[in-house]
Amino acid sequence: MRRMSLPPGPQSPSVWTTLQWLRRPYPFLEECREKYGETFTFGLYGLPPLVVFSNPEHVREVFHDDGESLLGGKFNRSLAPLLGDSSVLMTDGRDHKRKRKLLAPPFRGERMHGYGESMLEITSKILDGLPRGTAFPLHEVMQQITLEVIIRTVFGIAEGPRFDDMVQRTKRILELGSWPPLLLPIMQHELGGRSPYGRFREAVRRGDEVVFDEIRRRRRDGVRGTDVLSLLLDAKDEDGQVPSEGELRDELVTLLVAGHETTATGLTWAFRWLLTQPGTFADLRAAVDELGPNPSPEQIAKCEFLDATVREALRLVPVIPLVGRVLEKPMRLGGWDLPKGVAVVCSIYLAHRRPEAYPQPAEFDPARFVGKKFSASEFYPFGGGVRTCVGMAFAFYEMKMVMARILSRLELRLAQSSFKMVRRSITITPEQGLLVRASDRRFARAS
Ligand code: HEM
């Protein structure tokens, strides 16, 4: 019998490590790696120990699992109060496979052509409404763009009172839900309507009202379009079952939440680097200008330097620091015999900062992605294996559309000099949401 033991890690009380993890996740991960080596363990208050991997061999072992022994749904439980128990993010095994089969088709690579024009259109409309000369947080603008894009993609609505209501209610949920302590099970108790969790739950209930209303309305009137809800309303699983109203709600809210805040944050980070590196910015703008005055979504999507810039931004500060799975049974992983119940996590951040794969890892250098592909265990901003992000192709595509349109329309100048990382629930954003000033680009091409 092999002895089970956990890799070394901080021995401080879990309240302290939880605080570190919530307040300064990336420095905390770096300090642990420095002190305990590339594989280490840390504890979070009220949760099983987390064993952190970043070596590509070990990450490959985790991503290789078929989803029966390493449970991502169990790891993601802290998101259940928002996404619901039957969200694809919350389920495991057969149920998880069934849900992915329903959700994945509209987000496959070949479907992207249909979304490009509306992504460009929404971006232009929002850029037109921006103040000129006064500072504003770029992150909020990116959230507005990505929220409108995802509502149009998922619900097929793009304007009018129902659309505005959905935007406002979703924003309110995110605003209240971005307070990091709400991720902890101990904070997830409704202690009256004025407590942080109570107010958050009330916002979720108000959000649900419009989502349920939309599901019922569409079921009633029978109108179908090319949106994701139309597909889900008519979908049947292998057993011929149609999704219940509750299941539909959970998947729709999952797509709304997972599909916009992440992309907005990735875009904001890309501009954080571009605006402090004028040389790289000029190279990228030249590459976009070369596409001509009115490039099609397909031309933009194929622009190699733009693609490399998006990848490099997601490498340097991945929007989500790690992905996790809970062990359903004792297993040997990364050379350690681990007991049932612990969580293994693949640190996206630490893997993306390995000098073996990325020389001078702290530098922003899109050229490292030009003509080079990294393996799925070296570069994985969208997680991996059977749980790889459903919206990966969509997010890559959208980031390129939005960036190209901004580059050809606007001049942006930074209005802040410190760029500390701040946690918003599970995502990490730049401090103050990246304050910038915008002006119209001189000699901007018509687009
Ligand atoms: C830059 C943008 C995005 C980033 C960085 C990102 C990242 C991630 C990560 C790290 C995971 C967890 C994967 C794992 O556990 O291995 C995930 C899952 C997921 N993402 Fe994304 N995501 C992005 C955009 C999107 C978009 C646009 C959508 C929807 C349109 C989406 C929908 C989902 C869903 C449904 C899951 C759950 C997959 C599962 O559990 O099987 N994401 N994403």
XYZ file of C-alpha atoms in Angstrom, residues 8 50 72 80 93 111 138 201 262 270 367 376 389 394 445:
15
model
C 3.766 20.708 1.086
C -6.362 22.228 -2.926
C -15.290 19.754 -12.069
C -24.454 27.425 -7.667
C -20.471 12.525 -15.352
C -20.800 28.876 -36.439
C -12.571 50.713 -20.171
C -30.058 36.625 -3.974
C -14.713 36.858 -18.846
C -5.154 43.333 -23.688
C 5.337 37.706 -31.257
C -3.040 22.286 -24.311
C -14.801 26.276 -22.050
C -16.734 32.523 -29.564
C -11.149 54.904 -42.180
